[in-house]
C-alpha atoms as one frame of an Amber mdcrd trajectory, in Angstrom:
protein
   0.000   0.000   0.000   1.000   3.390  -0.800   0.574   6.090   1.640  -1.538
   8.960   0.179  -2.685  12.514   1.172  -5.236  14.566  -0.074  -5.326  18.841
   0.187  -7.009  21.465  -1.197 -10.600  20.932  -0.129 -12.750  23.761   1.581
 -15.351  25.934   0.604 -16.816  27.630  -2.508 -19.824  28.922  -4.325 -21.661
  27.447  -6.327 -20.486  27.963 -10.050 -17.390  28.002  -7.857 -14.112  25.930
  -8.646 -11.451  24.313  -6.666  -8.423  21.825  -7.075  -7.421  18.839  -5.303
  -4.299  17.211  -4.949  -2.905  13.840  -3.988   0.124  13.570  -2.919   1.712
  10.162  -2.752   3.750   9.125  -0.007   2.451  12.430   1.607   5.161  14.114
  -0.443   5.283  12.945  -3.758   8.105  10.661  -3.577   6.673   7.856  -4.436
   5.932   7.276  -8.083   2.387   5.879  -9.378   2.085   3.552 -12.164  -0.701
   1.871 -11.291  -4.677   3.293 -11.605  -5.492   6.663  -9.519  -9.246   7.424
  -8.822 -10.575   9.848  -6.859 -13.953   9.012  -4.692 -16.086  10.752  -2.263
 -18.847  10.238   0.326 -21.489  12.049   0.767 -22.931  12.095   4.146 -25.313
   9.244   5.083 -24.366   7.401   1.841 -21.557   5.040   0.580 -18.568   5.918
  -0.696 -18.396   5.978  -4.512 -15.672   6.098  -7.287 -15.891   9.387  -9.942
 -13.139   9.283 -11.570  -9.974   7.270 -12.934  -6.790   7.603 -14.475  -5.202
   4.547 -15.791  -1.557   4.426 -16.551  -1.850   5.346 -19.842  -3.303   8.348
 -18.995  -6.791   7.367 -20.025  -9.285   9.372 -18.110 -13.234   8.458 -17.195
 -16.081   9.914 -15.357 -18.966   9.052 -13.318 -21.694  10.811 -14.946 -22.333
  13.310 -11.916 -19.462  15.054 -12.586 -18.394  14.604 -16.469 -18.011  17.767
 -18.162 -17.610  19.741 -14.811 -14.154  17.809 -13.289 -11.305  16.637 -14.593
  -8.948  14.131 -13.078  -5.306  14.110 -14.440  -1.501  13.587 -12.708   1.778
  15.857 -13.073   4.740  14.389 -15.661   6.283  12.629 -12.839   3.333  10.396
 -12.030   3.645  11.172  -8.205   0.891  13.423  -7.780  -3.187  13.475  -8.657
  -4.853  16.537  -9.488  -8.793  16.893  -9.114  -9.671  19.945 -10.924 -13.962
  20.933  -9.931 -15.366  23.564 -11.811 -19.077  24.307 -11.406 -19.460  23.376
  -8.674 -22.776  22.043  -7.940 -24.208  22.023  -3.985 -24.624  18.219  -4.649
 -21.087  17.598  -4.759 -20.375  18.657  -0.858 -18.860  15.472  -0.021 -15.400
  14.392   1.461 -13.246  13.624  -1.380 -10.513  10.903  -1.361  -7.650   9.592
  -3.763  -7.091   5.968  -4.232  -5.059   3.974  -6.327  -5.009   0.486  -6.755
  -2.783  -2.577  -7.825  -3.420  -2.835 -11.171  -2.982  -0.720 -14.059  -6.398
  -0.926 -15.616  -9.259   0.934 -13.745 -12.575  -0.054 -11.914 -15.823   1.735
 -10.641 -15.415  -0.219  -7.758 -14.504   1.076  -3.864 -13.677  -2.203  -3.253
 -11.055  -2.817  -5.568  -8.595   0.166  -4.571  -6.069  -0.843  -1.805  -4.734
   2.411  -0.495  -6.901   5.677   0.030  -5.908   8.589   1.736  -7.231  10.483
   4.635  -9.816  12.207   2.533 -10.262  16.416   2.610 -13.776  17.859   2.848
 -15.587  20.205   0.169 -18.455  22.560   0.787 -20.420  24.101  -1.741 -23.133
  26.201  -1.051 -26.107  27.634  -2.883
């Protein structure tokens, strides 16, 4: 397992934006070559996958946030960027980074092995 930490959460407007970043190892040391997702749970309900980034690169989105975030990683594949625009007061959540032991994605919570500590997002109306 690879130790991961989120920042960058907090709050904003909605129509807002914010980025998030994932740092792994805590300080980007470590490099990631494997699938990087980000999730996040909304209170009262299950965690859920929104978005992936295999090792090739090759992004994909859960369809409550296509269009509005995008999920990519810097050149040295040691840290995972959540980019939010539009922010919606549906998407107050806490928002974590995961990555998994494989280098092909899933939708599934299940199948990721490390997560971080998760940083929380407000959005309001």
């Amino acid at each position: 397992q690879v130790p991961l930490v989120e920042s960058g959460g907090g709050s904003a407007q909605a129509g807002g934006s914010l980025r998030l970043s994932c740092a792994a190892s805590g300080d980007g040391s470590t490099k990631i070559t494997n699938c990087m997702a980000w999730g996040r749970q909304i209170t009262g309900k299950d965690r859920e996958v929104i978005a992936v980034i295999d090792s090739g690169g090759d992004t994909a989105y859960d369809n409550a946030v296509k269009g509005r975030f995008t999920i990519s990683k810097d050149n040295a594949k040691t840290t995972l960027y959540l980019q939010m625009n539009n922010l919606e007061p549906e998407d107050t959540a806490t928002y974590f980074c995961a990555t998994r032991e494989s280098r092909v994605c899933s939708w599934r919570v299940s199948h990721y092995s490390s997560w971080g500590q998760g940083t929380h997002v407000t959005v309001s109306s």
